[in-house]
């Protein structure tokens, strides 16, 4: 059985930016002035590498605000406001990998607090995306809460692709290869990013959901490994990953019962670089990636669920 060995970083970094017309010089006081999730953690970490707050102007920036984008069309005005801002607060957390996901959650809660205090807009500098409401961190970790930087490309919506719909034309199963999807955000939890390529437009949603399911499965497995206190900074896993609909539900933070197909399906990981793995059907699968995505191998929920609320949607912060 094929194995993958990869380096596990001792620390990981999350960075968020708040753009506003005016950013106060005393960011710590501004952050503390708002009731936020993880307030005790915020107070205990401020001023340490686990939580630093820095005020920056356009002249100070080492990153380009113009590269920050909005995922949803309804956020275009928010994106414009971020691009036009003259002042920024940058929230950085460099924490032990064993402190994740708490370190990233505390940092993002601090960024939301600063946005609330300044009327600003928050962006995740790891994913490169504007963060949309809600602006309250839930105490449990839900990967679907904009941690993965996952978004569907607009090829179908803007008419750039005219591949046939497989429901009406069997040739549409492999009608194009427009779609390449890649996660952005797993590295802050000590894992490589994932990608799937060569996907036909009609299968973009299921391809995205395969990435989401794989990411959640790997995170669960990774945190269980870290909890054993391994002394080595390298880890070996099998390339064949047996995924279930429960992994997909865990991505959403949902406890709903699987609608069908409770058995596992297999995905195969291949390292492209030390920080990027591809996700594909198992080598024994007789067909293309699109045949795998369109067929009955995968749970039906992966084919049609674009969003799914967690249970409960937004618990009160402790």
PDB file of C-alpha atoms in Angstrom:
ATOM      1  CA  UNK A   1       0.000   0.000   0.000  1.00  0.00           C
ATOM      2  CA  UNK A   2       1.395   3.392  -1.025  1.00  0.00           C
ATOM      3  CA  UNK A   3       2.442   5.689   1.813  1.00  0.00           C
ATOM      4  CA  UNK A   4       3.098   9.429   1.997  1.00  0.00           C
ATOM      5  CA  UNK A   5       5.625  10.895   4.406  1.00  0.00           C
ATOM      6  CA  UNK A   6       5.436  14.616   5.128  1.00  0.00           C
ATOM      7  CA  UNK A   7       6.958  17.138   7.501  1.00  0.00           C
ATOM      8  CA  UNK A   8       4.754  18.478  10.271  1.00  0.00           C
ATOM      9  CA  UNK A   9       5.660  22.069  11.213  1.00  0.00           C
ATOM     10  CA  UNK A  10       6.229  22.818  14.877  1.00  0.00           C
ATOM     11  CA  UNK A  11       4.355  26.122  14.532  1.00  0.00           C
ATOM     12  CA  UNK A  12       1.837  27.508  12.071  1.00  0.00           C
ATOM     13  CA  UNK A  13       0.706  31.045  11.311  1.00  0.00           C
ATOM     14  CA  UNK A  14      -2.698  32.609  10.695  1.00  0.00           C
ATOM     15  CA  UNK A  15      -3.096  36.226   9.596  1.00  0.00           C
ATOM     16  CA  UNK A  16      -6.170  38.408   9.290  1.00  0.00           C
ATOM     17  CA  UNK A  17      -6.539  42.016   8.245  1.00  0.00           C
ATOM     18  CA  UNK A  18      -9.127  44.636   9.159  1.00  0.00           C
ATOM     19  CA  UNK A  19      -9.521  47.519   6.698  1.00  0.00           C
ATOM     20  CA  UNK A  20     -11.184  50.743   7.864  1.00  0.00           C
ATOM     21  CA  UNK A  21     -11.172  54.505   7.365  1.00  0.00           C
ATOM     22  CA  UNK A  22      -9.460  54.889  10.717  1.00  0.00           C
ATOM     23  CA  UNK A  23      -7.581  52.300  12.756  1.00  0.00           C
ATOM     24  CA  UNK A  24      -6.784  53.353  16.348  1.00  0.00           C
ATOM     25  CA  UNK A  25      -3.216  53.171  17.603  1.00  0.00           C
ATOM     26  CA  UNK A  26      -4.216  51.256  20.725  1.00  0.00           C
ATOM     27  CA  UNK A  27      -5.444  48.067  19.088  1.00  0.00           C
ATOM     28  CA  UNK A  28      -5.377  45.993  22.265  1.00  0.00           C
ATOM     29  CA  UNK A  29      -7.857  48.301  23.983  1.00  0.00           C
ATOM     30  CA  UNK A  30     -10.054  48.371  20.885  1.00  0.00           C
ATOM     31  CA  UNK A  31     -10.085  44.564  20.727  1.00  0.00           C
ATOM     32  CA  UNK A  32     -10.899  44.236  24.411  1.00  0.00           C
ATOM     33  CA  UNK A  33     -13.714  46.788  24.141  1.00  0.00           C
ATOM     34  CA  UNK A  34     -15.919  44.328  22.323  1.00  0.00           C
ATOM     35  CA  UNK A  35     -17.378  41.152  23.769  1.00  0.00           C
ATOM     36  CA  UNK A  36     -15.944  38.371  21.645  1.00  0.00           C
ATOM     37  CA  UNK A  37     -15.673  34.626  21.727  1.00  0.00           C
ATOM     38  CA  UNK A  38     -12.546  33.448  23.502  1.00  0.00           C
ATOM     39  CA  UNK A  39     -12.128  36.731  25.427  1.00  0.00           C
ATOM     40  CA  UNK A  40     -10.052  35.064  28.201  1.00  0.00           C
ATOM     41  CA  UNK A  41      -7.769  33.531  25.563  1.00  0.00           C
ATOM     42  CA  UNK A  42      -7.489  36.871  23.799  1.00  0.00           C
ATOM     43  CA  UNK A  43      -6.436  38.638  26.988  1.00  0.00           C
ATOM     44  CA  UNK A  44      -3.900  35.952  27.868  1.00  0.00           C
ATOM     45  CA  UNK A  45      -2.287  35.847  24.415  1.00  0.00           C
ATOM     46  CA  UNK A  46      -2.109  39.535  23.523  1.00  0.00           C
ATOM     47  CA  UNK A  47       1.463  40.710  23.136  1.00  0.00           C
ATOM     48  CA  UNK A  48       2.848  37.218  22.593  1.00  0.00           C
ATOM     49  CA  UNK A  49       3.643  35.558  19.241  1.00  0.00           C
ATOM     50  CA  UNK A  50       0.328  33.739  19.641  1.00  0.00           C
ATOM     51  CA  UNK A  51      -1.535  37.023  19.156  1.00  0.00           C
ATOM     52  CA  UNK A  52       0.001  40.216  17.814  1.00  0.00           C
ATOM     53  CA  UNK A  53      -1.927  43.269  16.626  1.00  0.00           C
ATOM     54  CA  UNK A  54      -0.263  45.759  14.302  1.00  0.00           C
ATOM     55  CA  UNK A  55      -1.551  48.977  12.796  1.00  0.00           C
ATOM     56  CA  UNK A  56      -0.444  49.534   9.195  1.00  0.00           C
ATOM     57  CA  UNK A  57      -0.990  52.117   6.494  1.00  0.00           C
ATOM     58  CA  UNK A  58      -0.720  51.635   2.746  1.00  0.00           C
ATOM     59  CA  UNK A  59       2.934  52.738   2.888  1.00  0.00           C
ATOM     60  CA  UNK A  60       3.746  50.011   5.427  1.00  0.00           C
ATOM     61  CA  UNK A  61       2.104  47.029   3.778  1.00  0.00           C
ATOM     62  CA  UNK A  62       4.101  44.005   2.643  1.00  0.00           C
ATOM     63  CA  UNK A  63       0.989  42.501   1.082  1.00  0.00           C
ATOM     64  CA  UNK A  64      -1.358  43.782  -1.630  1.00  0.00           C
ATOM     65  CA  UNK A  65      -4.954  44.571  -0.601  1.00  0.00           C
ATOM     66  CA  UNK A  66      -5.963  44.368  -4.267  1.00  0.00           C
ATOM     67  CA  UNK A  67      -5.294  40.616  -4.184  1.00  0.00           C
ATOM     68  CA  UNK A  68      -7.979  40.107  -1.534  1.00  0.00           C
ATOM     69  CA  UNK A  69     -11.197  39.008  -3.205  1.00  0.00           C
ATOM     70  CA  UNK A  70     -14.818  38.384  -2.326  1.00  0.00           C
ATOM     71  CA  UNK A  71     -16.145  34.881  -2.891  1.00  0.00           C
ATOM     72  CA  UNK A  72     -19.806  35.826  -3.230  1.00  0.00           C
ATOM     73  CA  UNK A  73     -21.167  38.394  -5.730  1.00  0.00           C
ATOM     74  CA  UNK A  74     -23.089  40.106  -2.925  1.00  0.00           C
ATOM     75  CA  UNK A  75     -19.774  41.034  -1.302  1.00  0.00           C
ATOM     76  CA  UNK A  76     -18.496  43.185  -4.178  1.00  0.00           C
ATOM     77  CA  UNK A  77     -19.181  46.429  -2.307  1.00  0.00           C
ATOM     78  CA  UNK A  78     -17.367  45.056   0.738  1.00  0.00           C
ATOM     79  CA  UNK A  79     -14.443  44.061  -1.465  1.00  0.00           C
ATOM     80  CA  UNK A  80     -14.312  47.576  -2.900  1.00  0.00           C
ATOM     81  CA  UNK A  81     -14.299  49.054   0.617  1.00  0.00           C
ATOM     82  CA  UNK A  82     -11.391  46.809   1.573  1.00  0.00           C
ATOM     83  CA  UNK A  83      -9.419  47.833  -1.516  1.00  0.00           C
ATOM     84  CA  UNK A  84     -10.065  51.546  -0.921  1.00  0.00           C
ATOM     85  CA  UNK A  85      -9.121  51.586   2.766  1.00  0.00           C
ATOM     86  CA  UNK A  86      -6.106  53.617   3.819  1.00  0.00           C
ATOM     87  CA  UNK A  87      -5.478  51.989   7.186  1.00  0.00           C
ATOM     88  CA  UNK A  88      -5.336  48.395   8.366  1.00  0.00           C
ATOM     89  CA  UNK A  89      -4.998  46.316  11.488  1.00  0.00           C
ATOM     90  CA  UNK A  90      -3.168  43.036  10.947  1.00  0.00           C
ATOM     91  CA  UNK A  91      -3.803  40.232  13.424  1.00  0.00           C
ATOM     92  CA  UNK A  92      -1.179  37.473  13.465  1.00  0.00           C
ATOM     93  CA  UNK A  93      -1.035  34.235  15.405  1.00  0.00           C
ATOM     94  CA  UNK A  94       2.083  32.082  15.321  1.00  0.00           C
ATOM     95  CA  UNK A  95       1.324  29.169  17.586  1.00  0.00           C
ATOM     96  CA  UNK A  96       2.372  25.550  18.123  1.00  0.00           C
ATOM     97  CA  UNK A  97       0.641  23.204  15.713  1.00  0.00           C
ATOM     98  CA  UNK A  98      -0.781  21.432  18.768  1.00  0.00           C
ATOM     99  CA  UNK A  99      -2.594  24.677  19.651  1.00  0.00           C
ATOM    100  CA  UNK A 100      -4.693  24.489  16.491  1.00  0.00           C
ATOM    101  CA  UNK A 101      -7.437  25.191  15.759  1.00  0.00           C
ATOM    102  CA  UNK A 102      -7.730  27.311  18.910  1.00  0.00           C
ATOM    103  CA  UNK A 103      -4.878  29.656  17.957  1.00  0.00           C
ATOM    104  CA  UNK A 104      -6.483  30.506  14.622  1.00  0.00           C
ATOM    105  CA  UNK A 105      -9.928  30.876  16.190  1.00  0.00           C
ATOM    106  CA  UNK A 106      -8.686  33.351  18.810  1.00  0.00           C
ATOM    107  CA  UNK A 107      -6.898  35.410  16.156  1.00  0.00           C
ATOM    108  CA  UNK A 108      -9.981  35.575  13.948  1.00  0.00           C
ATOM    109  CA  UNK A 109     -12.149  36.482  16.945  1.00  0.00           C
ATOM    110  CA  UNK A 110      -9.760  39.381  17.642  1.00  0.00           C
ATOM    111  CA  UNK A 111     -10.026  40.512  14.015  1.00  0.00           C
ATOM    112  CA  UNK A 112     -13.827  40.478  14.198  1.00  0.00           C
ATOM    113  CA  UNK A 113     -13.665  42.480  17.437  1.00  0.00           C
ATOM    114  CA  UNK A 114     -11.482  45.131  15.779  1.00  0.00           C
ATOM    115  CA  UNK A 115     -13.822  45.275  12.777  1.00  0.00           C
ATOM    116  CA  UNK A 116     -16.742  45.793  15.139  1.00  0.00           C
ATOM    117  CA  UNK A 117     -14.874  48.576  16.944  1.00  0.00           C
ATOM    118  CA  UNK A 118     -13.835  50.376  13.738  1.00  0.00           C
ATOM    119  CA  UNK A 119     -16.680  49.599  11.342  1.00  0.00           C
ATOM    120  CA  UNK A 120     -14.135  47.792   9.211  1.00  0.00           C
ATOM    121  CA  UNK A 121     -14.001  44.804   6.885  1.00  0.00           C
ATOM    122  CA  UNK A 122     -12.195  41.564   7.801  1.00  0.00           C
ATOM    123  CA  UNK A 123     -10.142  39.464   5.389  1.00  0.00           C
ATOM    124  CA  UNK A 124      -8.323  36.195   5.860  1.00  0.00           C
ATOM    125  CA  UNK A 125      -4.806  36.690   4.493  1.00  0.00           C
ATOM    126  CA  UNK A 126      -4.216  32.932   4.318  1.00  0.00           C
ATOM    127  CA  UNK A 127      -7.158  32.247   2.009  1.00  0.00           C
ATOM    128  CA  UNK A 128      -7.080  35.709   0.392  1.00  0.00           C
ATOM    129  CA  UNK A 129     -10.830  36.134   0.891  1.00  0.00           C
ATOM    130  CA  UNK A 130     -13.108  38.714   2.446  1.00  0.00           C
ATOM    131  CA  UNK A 131     -14.911  37.178   5.427  1.00  0.00           C
ATOM    132  CA  UNK A 132     -18.671  37.391   5.353  1.00  0.00           C
ATOM    133  CA  UNK A 133     -21.045  37.420   8.344  1.00  0.00           C
ATOM    134  CA  UNK A 134     -21.566  35.981  10.896  1.00  0.00           C
ATOM    135  CA  UNK A 135     -18.842  37.766  12.799  1.00  0.00           C
ATOM    136  CA  UNK A 136     -19.084  35.722  15.991  1.00  0.00           C
ATOM    137  CA  UNK A 137     -16.735  32.782  16.395  1.00  0.00           C
ATOM    138  CA  UNK A 138     -18.427  29.600  17.512  1.00  0.00           C
ATOM    139  CA  UNK A 139     -16.623  27.752  20.296  1.00  0.00           C
ATOM    140  CA  UNK A 140     -16.649  24.467  18.415  1.00  0.00           C
ATOM    141  CA  UNK A 141     -14.553  24.253  15.261  1.00  0.00           C
ATOM    142  CA  UNK A 142     -16.419  23.927  11.959  1.00  0.00           C
ATOM    143  CA  UNK A 143     -14.229  23.778   8.868  1.00  0.00           C
ATOM    144  CA  UNK A 144     -17.076  25.131   6.734  1.00  0.00           C
ATOM    145  CA  UNK A 145     -16.849  28.460   8.612  1.00  0.00           C
ATOM    146  CA  UNK A 146     -14.698  30.006   5.854  1.00  0.00           C
ATOM    147  CA  UNK A 147     -11.503  28.270   6.986  1.00  0.00           C
ATOM    148  CA  UNK A 148     -10.803  26.506   3.704  1.00  0.00           C
ATOM    149  CA  UNK A 149     -11.005  29.233   1.078  1.00  0.00           C
ATOM    150  CA  UNK A 150     -13.139  26.961  -1.099  1.00  0.00           C
ATOM    151  CA  UNK A 151     -15.199  28.446  -3.897  1.00  0.00           C
ATOM    152  CA  UNK A 152     -16.657  27.305  -7.198  1.00  0.00           C
ATOM    153  CA  UNK A 153     -15.259  28.854 -10.391  1.00  0.00           C
ATOM    154  CA  UNK A 154     -17.714  30.879 -12.486  1.00  0.00           C
ATOM    155  CA  UNK A 155     -17.245  29.160 -15.849  1.00  0.00           C
ATOM    156  CA  UNK A 156     -20.819  27.886 -16.116  1.00  0.00           C
ATOM    157  CA  UNK A 157     -22.374  31.029 -14.703  1.00  0.00           C
ATOM    158  CA  UNK A 158     -20.617  33.425 -17.055  1.00  0.00           C
ATOM    159  CA  UNK A 159     -21.049  31.314 -20.169  1.00  0.00           C
ATOM    160  CA  UNK A 160     -17.374  30.559 -20.779  1.00  0.00           C
ATOM    161  CA  UNK A 161     -18.087  26.827 -20.923  1.00  0.00           C
ATOM    162  CA  UNK A 162     -20.791  25.111 -22.933  1.00  0.00           C
ATOM    163  CA  UNK A 163     -20.079  21.478 -22.030  1.00  0.00           C
ATOM    164  CA  UNK A 164     -23.189  19.336 -22.326  1.00  0.00           C
ATOM    165  CA  UNK A 165     -25.190  18.425 -19.257  1.00  0.00           C
ATOM    166  CA  UNK A 166     -24.641  14.688 -18.615  1.00  0.00           C
ATOM    167  CA  UNK A 167     -28.312  14.388 -17.612  1.00  0.00           C
ATOM    168  CA  UNK A 168     -29.229  15.103 -21.236  1.00  0.00           C
ATOM    169  CA  UNK A 169     -26.106  14.071 -23.141  1.00  0.00           C
ATOM    170  CA  UNK A 170     -23.858  11.219 -21.942  1.00  0.00           C
ATOM    171  CA  UNK A 171     -20.915  12.868 -23.704  1.00  0.00           C
ATOM    172  CA  UNK A 172     -21.142  15.650 -21.154  1.00  0.00           C
ATOM    173  CA  UNK A 173     -19.630  13.437 -18.446  1.00  0.00           C
ATOM    174  CA  UNK A 174     -16.202  14.222 -19.909  1.00  0.00           C
ATOM    175  CA  UNK A 175     -17.340  17.270 -21.875  1.00  0.00           C
ATOM    176  CA  UNK A 176     -14.537  19.581 -20.734  1.00  0.00           C
ATOM    177  CA  UNK A 177     -11.708  19.888 -18.215  1.00  0.00           C
ATOM    178  CA  UNK A 178     -12.184  23.507 -17.143  1.00  0.00           C
ATOM    179  CA  UNK A 179     -12.224  23.109 -13.390  1.00  0.00           C
ATOM    180  CA  UNK A 180      -9.231  23.049 -11.079  1.00  0.00           C
ATOM    181  CA  UNK A 181     -10.009  23.431  -7.385  1.00  0.00           C
ATOM    182  CA  UNK A 182      -7.491  23.980  -4.610  1.00  0.00           C
ATOM    183  CA  UNK A 183      -7.898  24.489  -0.879  1.00  0.00           C
ATOM    184  CA  UNK A 184      -6.328  27.497   0.811  1.00  0.00           C
ATOM    185  CA  UNK A 185      -6.080  27.274   4.573  1.00  0.00           C
ATOM    186  CA  UNK A 186      -5.089  23.738   5.551  1.00  0.00           C
ATOM    187  CA  UNK A 187      -1.469  24.816   6.007  1.00  0.00           C
ATOM    188  CA  UNK A 188      -2.391  26.820   9.106  1.00  0.00           C
ATOM    189  CA  UNK A 189      -3.348  23.487  10.699  1.00  0.00           C
ATOM    190  CA  UNK A 190      -0.108  21.750   9.692  1.00  0.00           C
ATOM    191  CA  UNK A 191      -1.324  19.932   6.575  1.00  0.00           C
ATOM    192  CA  UNK A 192      -0.551  20.364   2.857  1.00  0.00           C
ATOM    193  CA  UNK A 193      -3.220  21.925   0.660  1.00  0.00           C
ATOM    194  CA  UNK A 194      -5.352  19.727  -1.613  1.00  0.00           C
ATOM    195  CA  UNK A 195      -6.328  20.070  -5.255  1.00  0.00           C
ATOM    196  CA  UNK A 196      -8.370  18.274  -7.878  1.00  0.00           C
ATOM    197  CA  UNK A 197      -7.885  18.997 -11.589  1.00  0.00           C
ATOM    198  CA  UNK A 198      -9.226  18.135 -15.017  1.00  0.00           C
ATOM    199  CA  UNK A 199     -12.818  18.304 -13.819  1.00  0.00           C
ATOM    200  CA  UNK A 200     -15.687  18.928 -16.235  1.00  0.00           C
ATOM    201  CA  UNK A 201     -17.893  21.896 -15.334  1.00  0.00           C
ATOM    202  CA  UNK A 202     -21.014  19.789 -14.658  1.00  0.00           C
ATOM    203  CA  UNK A 203     -19.119  18.089 -11.810  1.00  0.00           C
ATOM    204  CA  UNK A 204     -17.687  21.193 -10.134  1.00  0.00           C
ATOM    205  CA  UNK A 205     -19.864  20.919  -7.013  1.00  0.00           C
ATOM    206  CA  UNK A 206     -19.175  17.259  -6.345  1.00  0.00           C
ATOM    207  CA  UNK A 207     -15.445  17.871  -6.930  1.00  0.00           C
ATOM    208  CA  UNK A 208     -15.554  20.681  -4.386  1.00  0.00           C
ATOM    209  CA  UNK A 209     -17.361  18.443  -1.914  1.00  0.00           C
ATOM    210  CA  UNK A 210     -14.783  15.685  -2.408  1.00  0.00           C
ATOM    211  CA  UNK A 211     -12.079  18.194  -1.463  1.00  0.00           C
ATOM    212  CA  UNK A 212     -14.096  19.323   1.557  1.00  0.00           C
ATOM    213  CA  UNK A 213     -14.666  15.742   2.684  1.00  0.00           C
ATOM    214  CA  UNK A 214     -11.002  14.828   2.242  1.00  0.00           C
ATOM    215  CA  UNK A 215      -9.855  17.939   4.095  1.00  0.00           C
ATOM    216  CA  UNK A 216     -12.117  17.251   7.083  1.00  0.00           C
ATOM    217  CA  UNK A 217     -11.094  13.570   7.144  1.00  0.00           C
ATOM    218  CA  UNK A 218      -7.393  14.474   7.115  1.00  0.00           C
ATOM    219  CA  UNK A 219      -7.822  17.102   9.824  1.00  0.00           C
ATOM    220  CA  UNK A 220      -9.626  14.701  12.143  1.00  0.00           C
ATOM    221  CA  UNK A 221      -6.941  12.083  11.602  1.00  0.00           C
ATOM    222  CA  UNK A 222      -4.145  14.665  12.004  1.00  0.00           C
ATOM    223  CA  UNK A 223      -5.437  16.052  15.295  1.00  0.00           C
ATOM    224  CA  UNK A 224      -5.829  12.545  16.676  1.00  0.00           C
ATOM    225  CA  UNK A 225      -2.183  11.906  15.788  1.00  0.00           C
ATOM    226  CA  UNK A 226      -1.028  15.176  17.363  1.00  0.00           C
ATOM    227  CA  UNK A 227      -2.939  14.313  20.538  1.00  0.00           C
ATOM    228  CA  UNK A 228      -0.608  11.339  21.057  1.00  0.00           C
ATOM    229  CA  UNK A 229       2.300  13.758  21.574  1.00  0.00           C
ATOM    230  CA  UNK A 230       4.549  12.420  18.799  1.00  0.00           C
ATOM    231  CA  UNK A 231       8.218  13.291  19.207  1.00  0.00           C
ATOM    232  CA  UNK A 232       8.937  13.097  15.481  1.00  0.00           C
ATOM    233  CA  UNK A 233       8.219  16.048  13.188  1.00  0.00           C
ATOM    234  CA  UNK A 234       7.490  13.772  10.253  1.00  0.00           C
ATOM    235  CA  UNK A 235       4.399  11.690   9.690  1.00  0.00           C
ATOM    236  CA  UNK A 236       3.543   8.813   7.385  1.00  0.00           C
ATOM    237  CA  UNK A 237       0.001   8.144   6.167  1.00  0.00           C
ATOM    238  CA  UNK A 238      -1.506   5.890   3.540  1.00  0.00           C
ATOM    239  CA  UNK A 239      -2.246   7.447   0.154  1.00  0.00           C
ATOM    240  CA  UNK A 240      -5.567   5.606   0.002  1.00  0.00           C
ATOM    241  CA  UNK A 241      -8.107   7.466   2.126  1.00  0.00           C
ATOM    242  CA  UNK A 242     -11.414   5.797   2.945  1.00  0.00           C
ATOM    243  CA  UNK A 243     -13.949   8.597   3.262  1.00  0.00           C
ATOM    244  CA  UNK A 244     -17.525   8.507   4.472  1.00  0.00           C
ATOM    245  CA  UNK A 245     -20.551  10.753   4.441  1.00  0.00           C
ATOM    246  CA  UNK A 246     -19.855  11.348   8.130  1.00  0.00           C
ATOM    247  CA  UNK A 247     -16.617  13.120   7.108  1.00  0.00           C
ATOM    248  CA  UNK A 248     -18.730  15.349   4.858  1.00  0.00           C
ATOM    249  CA  UNK A 249     -21.170  16.025   7.694  1.00  0.00           C
ATOM    250  CA  UNK A 250     -18.221  16.855   9.972  1.00  0.00           C
ATOM    251  CA  UNK A 251     -17.074  19.451   7.442  1.00  0.00           C
ATOM    252  CA  UNK A 252     -20.401  21.231   7.936  1.00  0.00           C
ATOM    253  CA  UNK A 253     -20.552  20.601  11.678  1.00  0.00           C
ATOM    254  CA  UNK A 254     -23.775  18.696  11.060  1.00  0.00           C
ATOM    255  CA  UNK A 255     -25.050  15.631  12.859  1.00  0.00           C
ATOM    256  CA  UNK A 256     -27.682  14.741  10.276  1.00  0.00           C
ATOM    257  CA  UNK A 257     -27.997  11.080   9.431  1.00  0.00           C
ATOM    258  CA  UNK A 258     -26.497  10.025   6.091  1.00  0.00           C
ATOM    259  CA  UNK A 259     -29.281  10.036   3.521  1.00  0.00           C
ATOM    260  CA  UNK A 260     -27.873   7.098   1.640  1.00  0.00           C
ATOM    261  CA  UNK A 261     -24.653   5.306   0.793  1.00  0.00           C
ATOM    262  CA  UNK A 262     -23.250   4.993   4.331  1.00  0.00           C
ATOM    263  CA  UNK A 263     -20.281   2.886   3.194  1.00  0.00           C
ATOM    264  CA  UNK A 264     -16.860   4.396   2.617  1.00  0.00           C
ATOM    265  CA  UNK A 265     -15.531   5.501  -0.747  1.00  0.00           C
ATOM    266  CA  UNK A 266     -11.857   5.692  -1.606  1.00  0.00           C
ATOM    267  CA  UNK A 267      -9.844   8.702  -2.720  1.00  0.00           C
ATOM    268  CA  UNK A 268      -6.159   8.594  -3.576  1.00  0.00           C
ATOM    269  CA  UNK A 269      -3.620  11.236  -2.518  1.00  0.00           C
ATOM    270  CA  UNK A 270      -0.510  12.034  -4.560  1.00  0.00           C
ATOM    271  CA  UNK A 271       2.102  14.615  -3.467  1.00  0.00           C
ATOM    272  CA  UNK A 272       2.694  17.281  -6.120  1.00  0.00           C
ATOM    273  CA  UNK A 273       4.975  19.363  -3.905  1.00  0.00           C
ATOM    274  CA  UNK A 274       5.752  19.062  -0.185  1.00  0.00           C
ATOM    275  CA  UNK A 275       2.878  21.499   0.438  1.00  0.00           C
ATOM    276  CA  UNK A 276       0.331  20.313  -2.127  1.00  0.00           C
ATOM    277  CA  UNK A 277      -1.392  16.953  -2.687  1.00  0.00           C
ATOM    278  CA  UNK A 278      -3.735  15.952  -5.475  1.00  0.00           C
ATOM    279  CA  UNK A 279      -6.998  14.119  -4.803  1.00  0.00           C
ATOM    280  CA  UNK A 280      -8.081  11.565  -7.402  1.00  0.00           C
ATOM    281  CA  UNK A 281      -9.973   8.286  -7.762  1.00  0.00           C
ATOM    282  CA  UNK A 282      -8.161   5.142  -6.627  1.00  0.00           C
ATOM    283  CA  UNK A 283      -5.720   3.615  -9.164  1.00  0.00           C
ATOM    284  CA  UNK A 284      -8.023   0.618  -9.496  1.00  0.00           C
ATOM    285  CA  UNK A 285     -10.923   2.773 -10.707  1.00  0.00           C
ATOM    286  CA  UNK A 286     -11.770   2.024 -14.340  1.00  0.00           C
ATOM    287  CA  UNK A 287     -12.505   5.437 -15.804  1.00  0.00           C
ATOM    288  CA  UNK A 288     -11.655   9.128 -15.656  1.00  0.00           C
ATOM    289  CA  UNK A 289     -11.880  11.470 -12.711  1.00  0.00           C
ATOM    290  CA  UNK A 290     -15.153  12.749 -14.197  1.00  0.00           C
ATOM    291  CA  UNK A 291     -16.550   9.217 -14.441  1.00  0.00           C
ATOM    292  CA  UNK A 292     -15.690   8.810 -10.744  1.00  0.00           C
ATOM    293  CA  UNK A 293     -17.366  12.081  -9.800  1.00  0.00           C
ATOM    294  CA  UNK A 294     -20.496  11.427 -11.867  1.00  0.00           C
ATOM    295  CA  UNK A 295     -20.965   7.771 -11.011  1.00  0.00           C
ATOM    296  CA  UNK A 296     -22.625   6.118  -8.036  1.00  0.00           C
ATOM    297  CA  UNK A 297     -19.377   5.548  -6.115  1.00  0.00           C
ATOM    298  CA  UNK A 298     -19.772   8.752  -4.100  1.00  0.00           C
ATOM    299  CA  UNK A 299     -22.542   9.595  -1.588  1.00  0.00           C
ATOM    300  CA  UNK A 300     -25.495  11.363  -3.180  1.00  0.00           C
ATOM    301  CA  UNK A 301     -25.142  14.321  -0.792  1.00  0.00           C
ATOM    302  CA  UNK A 302     -21.801  15.267  -2.378  1.00  0.00           C
ATOM    303  CA  UNK A 303     -23.610  15.841  -5.672  1.00  0.00           C
ATOM    304  CA  UNK A 304     -26.137  18.412  -4.540  1.00  0.00           C
ATOM    305  CA  UNK A 305     -25.238  20.062  -1.210  1.00  0.00           C
ATOM    306  CA  UNK A 306     -23.615  23.471  -1.603  1.00  0.00           C
ATOM    307  CA  UNK A 307     -24.250  24.660   1.956  1.00  0.00           C
ATOM    308  CA  UNK A 308     -25.503  23.043   5.123  1.00  0.00           C
ATOM    309  CA  UNK A 309     -26.025  24.702   8.500  1.00  0.00           C
ATOM    310  CA  UNK A 310     -24.258  23.324  11.542  1.00  0.00           C
ATOM    311  CA  UNK A 311     -26.077  22.008  14.619  1.00  0.00           C
ATOM    312  CA  UNK A 312     -26.926  24.405  16.224  1.00  0.00           C
ATOM    313  CA  UNK A 313     -26.215  27.142  13.648  1.00  0.00           C
ATOM    314  CA  UNK A 314     -24.441  29.597  15.922  1.00  0.00           C
ATOM    315  CA  UNK A 315     -23.975  28.564  19.540  1.00  0.00           C
ATOM    316  CA  UNK A 316     -23.286  31.263  22.072  1.00  0.00           C
ATOM    317  CA  UNK A 317     -19.624  31.898  22.745  1.00  0.00           C
ATOM    318  CA  UNK A 318     -18.295  30.937  26.122  1.00  0.00           C
TER     319      UNK A 318
END
